[in-house]
mmCIF file of C-alpha atoms and ligand atoms in Angstrom:
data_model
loop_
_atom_site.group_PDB
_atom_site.id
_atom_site.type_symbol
_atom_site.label_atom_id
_atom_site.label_comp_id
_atom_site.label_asym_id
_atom_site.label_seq_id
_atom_site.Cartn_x
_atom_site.Cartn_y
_atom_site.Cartn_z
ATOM 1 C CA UNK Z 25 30.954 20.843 -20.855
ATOM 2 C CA UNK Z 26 31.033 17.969 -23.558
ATOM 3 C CA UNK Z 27 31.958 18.125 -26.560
ATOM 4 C CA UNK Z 28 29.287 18.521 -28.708
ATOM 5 C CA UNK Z 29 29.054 15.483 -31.182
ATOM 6 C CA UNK Z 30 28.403 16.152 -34.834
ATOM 7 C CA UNK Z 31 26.664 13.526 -36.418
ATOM 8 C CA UNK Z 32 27.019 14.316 -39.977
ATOM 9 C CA UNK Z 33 30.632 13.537 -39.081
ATOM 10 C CA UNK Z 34 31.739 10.627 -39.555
ATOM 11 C CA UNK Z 35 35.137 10.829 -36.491
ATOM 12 C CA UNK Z 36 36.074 7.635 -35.383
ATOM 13 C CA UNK Z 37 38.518 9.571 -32.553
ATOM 14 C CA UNK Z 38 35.086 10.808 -31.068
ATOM 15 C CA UNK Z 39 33.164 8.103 -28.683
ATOM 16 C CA UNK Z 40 29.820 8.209 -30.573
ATOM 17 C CA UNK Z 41 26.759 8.507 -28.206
ATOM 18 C CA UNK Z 42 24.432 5.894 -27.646
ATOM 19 C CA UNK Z 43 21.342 8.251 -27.811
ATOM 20 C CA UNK Z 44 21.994 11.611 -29.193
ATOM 21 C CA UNK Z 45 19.828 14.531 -29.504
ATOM 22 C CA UNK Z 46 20.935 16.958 -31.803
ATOM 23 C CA UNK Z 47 19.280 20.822 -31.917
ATOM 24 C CA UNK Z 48 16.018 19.588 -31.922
ATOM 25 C CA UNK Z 49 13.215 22.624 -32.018
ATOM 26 C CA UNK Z 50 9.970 21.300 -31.452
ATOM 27 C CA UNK Z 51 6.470 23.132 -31.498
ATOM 28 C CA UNK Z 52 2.859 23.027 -30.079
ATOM 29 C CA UNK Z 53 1.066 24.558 -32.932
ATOM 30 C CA UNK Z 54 2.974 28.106 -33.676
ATOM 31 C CA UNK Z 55 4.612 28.195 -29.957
ATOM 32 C CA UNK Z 56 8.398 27.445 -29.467
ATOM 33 C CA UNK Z 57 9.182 25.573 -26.923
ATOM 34 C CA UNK Z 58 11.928 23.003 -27.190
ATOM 35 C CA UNK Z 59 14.529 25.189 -28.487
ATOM 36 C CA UNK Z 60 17.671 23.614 -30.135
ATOM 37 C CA UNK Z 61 17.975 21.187 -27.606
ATOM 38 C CA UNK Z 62 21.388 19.149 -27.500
ATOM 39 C CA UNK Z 63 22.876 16.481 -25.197
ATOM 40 C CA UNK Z 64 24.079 12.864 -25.495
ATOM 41 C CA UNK Z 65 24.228 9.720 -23.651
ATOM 42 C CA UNK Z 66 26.622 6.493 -23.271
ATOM 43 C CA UNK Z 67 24.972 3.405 -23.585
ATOM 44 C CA UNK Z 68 23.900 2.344 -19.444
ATOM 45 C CA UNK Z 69 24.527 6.284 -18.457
ATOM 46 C CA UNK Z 70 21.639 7.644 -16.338
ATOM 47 C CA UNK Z 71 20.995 11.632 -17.088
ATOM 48 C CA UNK Z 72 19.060 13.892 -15.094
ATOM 49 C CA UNK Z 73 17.405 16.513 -17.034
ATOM 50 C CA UNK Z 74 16.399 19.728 -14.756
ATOM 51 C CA UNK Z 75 14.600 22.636 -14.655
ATOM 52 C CA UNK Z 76 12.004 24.869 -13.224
ATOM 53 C CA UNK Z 77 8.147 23.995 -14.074
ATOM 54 C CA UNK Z 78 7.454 25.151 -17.273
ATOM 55 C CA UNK Z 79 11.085 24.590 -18.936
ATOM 56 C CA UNK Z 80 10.488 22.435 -21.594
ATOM 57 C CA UNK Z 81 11.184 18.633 -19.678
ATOM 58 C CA UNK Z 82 8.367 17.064 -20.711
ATOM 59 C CA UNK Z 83 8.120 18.702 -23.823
ATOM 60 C CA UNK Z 84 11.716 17.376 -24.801
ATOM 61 C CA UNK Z 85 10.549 13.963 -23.170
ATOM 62 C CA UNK Z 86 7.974 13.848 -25.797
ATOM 63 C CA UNK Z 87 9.693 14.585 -28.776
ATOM 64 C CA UNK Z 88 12.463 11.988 -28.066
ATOM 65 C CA UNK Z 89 9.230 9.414 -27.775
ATOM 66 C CA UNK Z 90 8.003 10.877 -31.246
ATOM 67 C CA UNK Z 91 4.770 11.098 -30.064
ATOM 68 C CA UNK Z 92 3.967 14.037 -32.418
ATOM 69 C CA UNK Z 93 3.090 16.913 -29.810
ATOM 70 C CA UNK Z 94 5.406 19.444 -29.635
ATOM 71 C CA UNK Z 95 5.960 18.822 -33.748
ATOM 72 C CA UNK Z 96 10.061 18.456 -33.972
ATOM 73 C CA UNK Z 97 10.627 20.738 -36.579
ATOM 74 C CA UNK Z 98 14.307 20.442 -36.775
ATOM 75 C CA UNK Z 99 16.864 18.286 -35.609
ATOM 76 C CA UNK Z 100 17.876 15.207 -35.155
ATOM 77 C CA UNK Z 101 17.600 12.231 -32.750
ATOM 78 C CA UNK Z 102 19.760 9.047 -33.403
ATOM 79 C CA UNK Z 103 19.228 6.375 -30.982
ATOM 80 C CA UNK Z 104 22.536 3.485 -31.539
ATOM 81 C CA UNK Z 105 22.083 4.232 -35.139
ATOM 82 C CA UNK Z 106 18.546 4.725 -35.363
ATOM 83 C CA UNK Z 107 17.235 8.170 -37.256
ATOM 84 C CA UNK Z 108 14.560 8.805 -33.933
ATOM 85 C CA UNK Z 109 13.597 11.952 -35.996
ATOM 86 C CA UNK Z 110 12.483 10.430 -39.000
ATOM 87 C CA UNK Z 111 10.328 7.889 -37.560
ATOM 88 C CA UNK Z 112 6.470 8.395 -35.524
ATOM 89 C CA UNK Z 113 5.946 7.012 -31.774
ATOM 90 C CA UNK Z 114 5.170 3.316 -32.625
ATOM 91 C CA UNK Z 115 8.700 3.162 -34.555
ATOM 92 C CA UNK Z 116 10.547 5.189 -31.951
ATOM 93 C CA UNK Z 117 8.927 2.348 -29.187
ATOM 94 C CA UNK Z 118 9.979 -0.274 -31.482
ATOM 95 C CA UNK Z 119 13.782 0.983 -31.832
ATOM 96 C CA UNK Z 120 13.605 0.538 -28.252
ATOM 97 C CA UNK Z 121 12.485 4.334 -26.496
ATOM 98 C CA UNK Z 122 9.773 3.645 -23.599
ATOM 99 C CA UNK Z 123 8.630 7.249 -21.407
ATOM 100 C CA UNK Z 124 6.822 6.843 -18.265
ATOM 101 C CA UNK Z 125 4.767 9.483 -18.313
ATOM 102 C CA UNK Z 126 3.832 11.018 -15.227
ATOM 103 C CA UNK Z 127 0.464 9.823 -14.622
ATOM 104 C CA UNK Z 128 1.861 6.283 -15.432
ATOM 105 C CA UNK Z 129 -1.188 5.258 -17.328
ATOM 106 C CA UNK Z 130 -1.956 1.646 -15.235
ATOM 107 C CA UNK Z 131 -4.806 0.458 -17.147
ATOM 108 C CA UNK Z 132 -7.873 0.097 -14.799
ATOM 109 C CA UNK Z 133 -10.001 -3.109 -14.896
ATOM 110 C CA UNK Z 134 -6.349 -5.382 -15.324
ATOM 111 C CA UNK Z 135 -4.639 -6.922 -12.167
ATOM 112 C CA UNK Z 136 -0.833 -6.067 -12.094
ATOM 113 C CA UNK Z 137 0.243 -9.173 -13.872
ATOM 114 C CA UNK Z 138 -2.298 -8.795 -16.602
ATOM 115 C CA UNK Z 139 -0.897 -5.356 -17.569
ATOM 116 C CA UNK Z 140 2.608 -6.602 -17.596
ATOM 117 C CA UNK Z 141 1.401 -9.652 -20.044
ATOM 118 C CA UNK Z 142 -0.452 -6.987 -22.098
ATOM 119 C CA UNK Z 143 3.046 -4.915 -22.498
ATOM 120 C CA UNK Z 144 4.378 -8.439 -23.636
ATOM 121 C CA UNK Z 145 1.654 -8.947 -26.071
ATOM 122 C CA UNK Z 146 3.724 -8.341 -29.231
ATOM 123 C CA UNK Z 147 7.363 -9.177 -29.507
ATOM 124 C CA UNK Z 148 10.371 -8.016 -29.271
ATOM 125 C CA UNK Z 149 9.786 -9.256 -25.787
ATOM 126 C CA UNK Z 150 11.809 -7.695 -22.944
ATOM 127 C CA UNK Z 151 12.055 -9.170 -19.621
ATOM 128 C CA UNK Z 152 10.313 -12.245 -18.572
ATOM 129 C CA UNK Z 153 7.761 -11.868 -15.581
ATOM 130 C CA UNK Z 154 9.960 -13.514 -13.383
ATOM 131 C CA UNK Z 155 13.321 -11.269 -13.800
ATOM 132 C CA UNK Z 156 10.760 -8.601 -13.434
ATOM 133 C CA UNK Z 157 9.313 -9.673 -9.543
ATOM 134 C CA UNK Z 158 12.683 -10.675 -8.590
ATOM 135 C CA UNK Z 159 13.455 -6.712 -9.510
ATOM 136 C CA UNK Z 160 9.979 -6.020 -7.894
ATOM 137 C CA UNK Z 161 9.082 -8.464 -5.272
ATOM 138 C CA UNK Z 162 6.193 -6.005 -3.982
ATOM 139 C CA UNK Z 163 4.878 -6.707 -7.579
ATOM 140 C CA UNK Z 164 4.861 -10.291 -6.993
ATOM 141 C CA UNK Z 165 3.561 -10.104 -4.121
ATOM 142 C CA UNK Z 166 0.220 -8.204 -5.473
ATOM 143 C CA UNK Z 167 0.332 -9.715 -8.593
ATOM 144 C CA UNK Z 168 -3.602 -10.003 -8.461
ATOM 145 C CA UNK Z 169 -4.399 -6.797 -7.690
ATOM 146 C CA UNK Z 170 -6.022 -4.295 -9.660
ATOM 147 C CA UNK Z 171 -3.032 -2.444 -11.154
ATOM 148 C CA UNK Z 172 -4.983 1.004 -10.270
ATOM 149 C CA UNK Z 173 -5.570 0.171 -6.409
ATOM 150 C CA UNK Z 174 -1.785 -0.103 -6.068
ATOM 151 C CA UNK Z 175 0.032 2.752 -3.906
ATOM 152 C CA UNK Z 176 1.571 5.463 -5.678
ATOM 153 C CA UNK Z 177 4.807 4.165 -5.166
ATOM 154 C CA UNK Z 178 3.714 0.571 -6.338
ATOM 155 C CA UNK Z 179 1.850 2.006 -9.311
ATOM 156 C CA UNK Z 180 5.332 3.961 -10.323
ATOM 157 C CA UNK Z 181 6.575 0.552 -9.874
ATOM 158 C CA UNK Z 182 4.538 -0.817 -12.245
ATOM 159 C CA UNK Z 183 4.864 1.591 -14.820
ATOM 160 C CA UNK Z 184 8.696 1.048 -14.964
ATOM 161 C CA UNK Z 185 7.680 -2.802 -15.053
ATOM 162 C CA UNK Z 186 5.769 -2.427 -17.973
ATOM 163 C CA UNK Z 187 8.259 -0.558 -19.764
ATOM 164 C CA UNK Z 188 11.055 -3.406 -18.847
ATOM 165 C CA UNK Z 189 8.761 -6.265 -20.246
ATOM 166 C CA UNK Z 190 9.189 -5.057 -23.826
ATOM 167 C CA UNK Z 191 12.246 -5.209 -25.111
ATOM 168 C CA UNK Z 192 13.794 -1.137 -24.595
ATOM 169 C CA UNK Z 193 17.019 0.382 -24.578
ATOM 170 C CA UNK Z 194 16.030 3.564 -23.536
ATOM 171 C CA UNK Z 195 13.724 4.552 -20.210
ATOM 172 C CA UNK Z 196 12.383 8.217 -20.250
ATOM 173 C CA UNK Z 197 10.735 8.655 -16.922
ATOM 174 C CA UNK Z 198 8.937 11.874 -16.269
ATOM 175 C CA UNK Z 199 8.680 12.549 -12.403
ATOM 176 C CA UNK Z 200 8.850 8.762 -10.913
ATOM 177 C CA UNK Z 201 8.831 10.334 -7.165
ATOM 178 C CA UNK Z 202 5.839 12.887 -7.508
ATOM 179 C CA UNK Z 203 4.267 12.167 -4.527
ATOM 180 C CA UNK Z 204 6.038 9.901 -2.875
ATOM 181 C CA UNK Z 205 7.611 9.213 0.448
ATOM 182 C CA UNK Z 206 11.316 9.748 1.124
ATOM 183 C CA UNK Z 207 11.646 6.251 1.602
ATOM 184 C CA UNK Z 208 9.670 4.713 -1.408
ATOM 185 C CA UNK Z 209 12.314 6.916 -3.096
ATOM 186 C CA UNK Z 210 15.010 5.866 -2.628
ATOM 187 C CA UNK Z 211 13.693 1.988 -3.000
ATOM 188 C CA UNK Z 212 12.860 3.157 -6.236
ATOM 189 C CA UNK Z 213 16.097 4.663 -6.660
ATOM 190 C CA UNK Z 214 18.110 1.555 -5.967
ATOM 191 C CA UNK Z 215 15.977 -0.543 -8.297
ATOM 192 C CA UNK Z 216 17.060 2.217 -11.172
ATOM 193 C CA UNK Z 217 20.510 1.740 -10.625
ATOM 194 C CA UNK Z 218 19.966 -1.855 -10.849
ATOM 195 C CA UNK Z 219 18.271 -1.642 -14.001
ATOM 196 C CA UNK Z 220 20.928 1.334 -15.125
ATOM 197 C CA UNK Z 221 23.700 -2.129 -13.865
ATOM 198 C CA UNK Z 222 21.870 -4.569 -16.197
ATOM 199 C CA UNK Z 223 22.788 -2.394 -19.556
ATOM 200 C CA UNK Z 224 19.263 0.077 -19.417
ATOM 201 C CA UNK Z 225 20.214 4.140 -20.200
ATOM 202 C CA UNK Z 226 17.639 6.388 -18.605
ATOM 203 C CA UNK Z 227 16.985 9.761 -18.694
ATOM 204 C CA UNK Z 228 15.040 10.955 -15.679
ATOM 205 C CA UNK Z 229 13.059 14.163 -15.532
ATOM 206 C CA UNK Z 230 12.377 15.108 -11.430
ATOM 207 C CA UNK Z 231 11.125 18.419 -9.717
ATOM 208 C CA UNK Z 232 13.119 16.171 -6.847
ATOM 209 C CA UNK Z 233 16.362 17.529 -8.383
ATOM 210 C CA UNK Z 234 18.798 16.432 -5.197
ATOM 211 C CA UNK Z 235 17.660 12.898 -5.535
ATOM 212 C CA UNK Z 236 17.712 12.609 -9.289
ATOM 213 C CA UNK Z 237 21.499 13.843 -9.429
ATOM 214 C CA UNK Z 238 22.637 11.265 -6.372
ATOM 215 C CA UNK Z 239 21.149 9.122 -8.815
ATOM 216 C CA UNK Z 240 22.652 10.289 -12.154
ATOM 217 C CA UNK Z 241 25.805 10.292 -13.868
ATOM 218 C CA UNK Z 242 25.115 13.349 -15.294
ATOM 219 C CA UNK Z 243 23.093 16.357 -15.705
ATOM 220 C CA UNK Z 244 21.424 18.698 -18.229
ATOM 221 C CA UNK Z 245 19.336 21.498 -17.325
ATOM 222 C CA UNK Z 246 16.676 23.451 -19.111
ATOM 223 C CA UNK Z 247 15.726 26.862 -19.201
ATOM 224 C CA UNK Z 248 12.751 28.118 -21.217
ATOM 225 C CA UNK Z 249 13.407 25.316 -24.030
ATOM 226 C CA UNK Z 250 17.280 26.049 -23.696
ATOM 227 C CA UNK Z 251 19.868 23.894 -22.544
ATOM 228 C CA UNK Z 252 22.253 26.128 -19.811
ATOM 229 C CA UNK Z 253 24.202 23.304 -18.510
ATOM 230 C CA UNK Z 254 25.660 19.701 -19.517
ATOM 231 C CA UNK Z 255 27.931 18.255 -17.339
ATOM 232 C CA UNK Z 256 28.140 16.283 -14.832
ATOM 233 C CA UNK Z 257 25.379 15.452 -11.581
ATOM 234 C CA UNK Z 258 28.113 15.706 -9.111
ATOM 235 C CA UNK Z 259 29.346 19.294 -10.709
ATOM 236 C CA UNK Z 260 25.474 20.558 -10.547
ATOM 237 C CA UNK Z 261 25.160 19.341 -6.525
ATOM 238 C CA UNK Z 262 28.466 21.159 -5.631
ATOM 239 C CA UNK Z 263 27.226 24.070 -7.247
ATOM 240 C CA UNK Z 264 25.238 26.475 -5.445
ATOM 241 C CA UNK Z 265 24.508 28.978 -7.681
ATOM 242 C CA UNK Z 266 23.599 27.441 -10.523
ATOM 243 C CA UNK Z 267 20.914 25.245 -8.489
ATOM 244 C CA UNK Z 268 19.565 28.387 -6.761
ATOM 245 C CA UNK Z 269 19.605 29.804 -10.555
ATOM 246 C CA UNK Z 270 17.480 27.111 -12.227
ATOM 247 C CA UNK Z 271 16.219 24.683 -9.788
ATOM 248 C CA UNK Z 272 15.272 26.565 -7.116
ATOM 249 C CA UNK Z 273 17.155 24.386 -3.982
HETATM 250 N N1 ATP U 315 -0.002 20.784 -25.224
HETATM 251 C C1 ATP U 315 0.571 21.989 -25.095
HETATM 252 N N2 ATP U 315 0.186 23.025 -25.870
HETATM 253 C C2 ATP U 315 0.769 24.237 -25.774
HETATM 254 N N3 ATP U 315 1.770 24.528 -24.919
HETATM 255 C C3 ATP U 315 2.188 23.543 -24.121
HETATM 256 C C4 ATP U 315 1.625 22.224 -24.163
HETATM 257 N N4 ATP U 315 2.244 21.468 -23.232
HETATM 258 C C5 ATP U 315 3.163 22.253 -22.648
HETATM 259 N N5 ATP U 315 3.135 23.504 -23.175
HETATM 260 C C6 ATP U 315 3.990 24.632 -22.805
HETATM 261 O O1 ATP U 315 5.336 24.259 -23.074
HETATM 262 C C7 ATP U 315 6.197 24.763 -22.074
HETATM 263 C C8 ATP U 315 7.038 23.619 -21.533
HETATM 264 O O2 ATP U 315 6.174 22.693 -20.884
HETATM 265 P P1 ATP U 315 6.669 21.311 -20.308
HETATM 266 O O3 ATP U 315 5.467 20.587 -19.864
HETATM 267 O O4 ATP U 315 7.543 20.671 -21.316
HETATM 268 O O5 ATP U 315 7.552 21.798 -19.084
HETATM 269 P P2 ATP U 315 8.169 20.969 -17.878
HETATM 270 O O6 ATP U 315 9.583 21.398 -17.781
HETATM 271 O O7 ATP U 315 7.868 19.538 -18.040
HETATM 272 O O8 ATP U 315 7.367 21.582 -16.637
HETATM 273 P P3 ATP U 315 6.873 20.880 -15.252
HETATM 274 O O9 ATP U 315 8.071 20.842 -14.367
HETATM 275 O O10 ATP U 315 5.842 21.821 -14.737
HETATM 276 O O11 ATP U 315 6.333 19.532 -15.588
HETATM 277 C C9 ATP U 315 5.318 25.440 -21.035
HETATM 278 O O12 ATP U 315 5.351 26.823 -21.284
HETATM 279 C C10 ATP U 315 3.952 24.876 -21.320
HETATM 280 O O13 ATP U 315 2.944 25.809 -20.990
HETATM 281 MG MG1 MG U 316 6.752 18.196 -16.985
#
């Protein structure tokens, strides 16, 4: 396990985090369900977070967006200096946090290109259009199609697009493979460690929990709202019995 990193104190001997989340306890009216959630992440890292359905992912997900419910309660959030905790979803986009949900919200009635200009419609300005369909060269390719008649791997393709065309630090992707072919996987995959290689940290939240930790540096999984393990991806896939104990594989 990591050393858990205080932030209230102030020790240059400890690496700080680039995003930290610190106890957070969020809510959905009186029900508990992100309970004193902690973990941390280097600047470029890519963590899995695990867990059976129902364990709090998305919830946690949400609350590091700010996007108001679950209601964080207590805790803290500091993204490379930022006070996440203290601000709502707008700021938290603007410090640079973008989550791709998992219905990945392509707005109908807009071709591909025309949603990546409307992510681009305010600065700060991520990538250009170009970088992006070198990254994404089916997304060139289609670049006049209506964003919603897109495959699902295309659309997922898209929504990570988007996200990359304003100017983020921080990718939260909820399930990018639900649904999707083996193959369109792993294509996916490679194009997140190519976006992990040009400076991007991403925290990736996948039912797929084998292909998520061949992708990740390292791991954290959830049970009921509770963090039971932080350490590495390559610890969790040599361990059987914790993956038959909370991930079910
Ligand atoms: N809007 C909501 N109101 C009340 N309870 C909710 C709400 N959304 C989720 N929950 C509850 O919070 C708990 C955690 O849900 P969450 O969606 O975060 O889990 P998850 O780990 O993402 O699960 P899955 O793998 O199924 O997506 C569940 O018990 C769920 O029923
Ligand atoms: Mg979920």
């Amino acid at each position: 396990m990591n050393a858990q990193f205080d932030p209230r104190k102030n020790n240059a001997a400890v690496d700080r985090p680039f995003l930290q989340v610190w106890q957070i306890e969020a809510y959905y009216g009186e029900s508990y369900i992100v309970q004193n959630v902690s973990f941390d992440i280097r600047e470029g890292e890519i963590l899995a977070l695990l867990g059976r359905n129902g364990a709090g992912k998305t919830s946690t997900l949400r609350t590091i967006a700010r996007l108001g419910n679950p209601e964080l309660k207590h805790g803290e959030i500091w993204l490379d200096h930022q006070p996440l905790h203290l601000m709502k979803s707008h700021q938290a986009a603007a410090a640079g946090i973008a989550l791709v949900p998992e219905d990945r919200r392509i707005i109908a009635g807009l071709t591909v290109e025309e949603n990546l200009q409307l992510a681009q419609i305010a600065p700060p300005i991520g990538w250009s259009l170009e970088r992006i369909y070198e990254l994404f060269p089916r997304l060139k390719e289609r670049r006049k199609q209506e964003g919603v008649t897109l495959s699902g791997g295309e659309q997922q393709m898209l929504a990570i697009a988007r996200a990359l065309a304003r100017d983020i630090k921080v990718l939260l992707l909820d399930e990018p493979y639900e649904g999707l072919a083996p193959v369109i996987v792993q294509e996916i995959a490679k194009t997140l460690k190519i976006i992990r290689d040009q400076g991007i940290t991403t925290v990736i939240v996948e039912q797929n929990a084998v292909a998520a930790l061949k992708l990740a540096d390292r791991a954290v999984i959830l049970d009921t709202g509770s963090v039971v393990f932080n350490g590495s991806a390559q610890e969790v896939l040599e361990n059987e019995k914790l993956r038959a104990e909370y991930l079910a594989i």
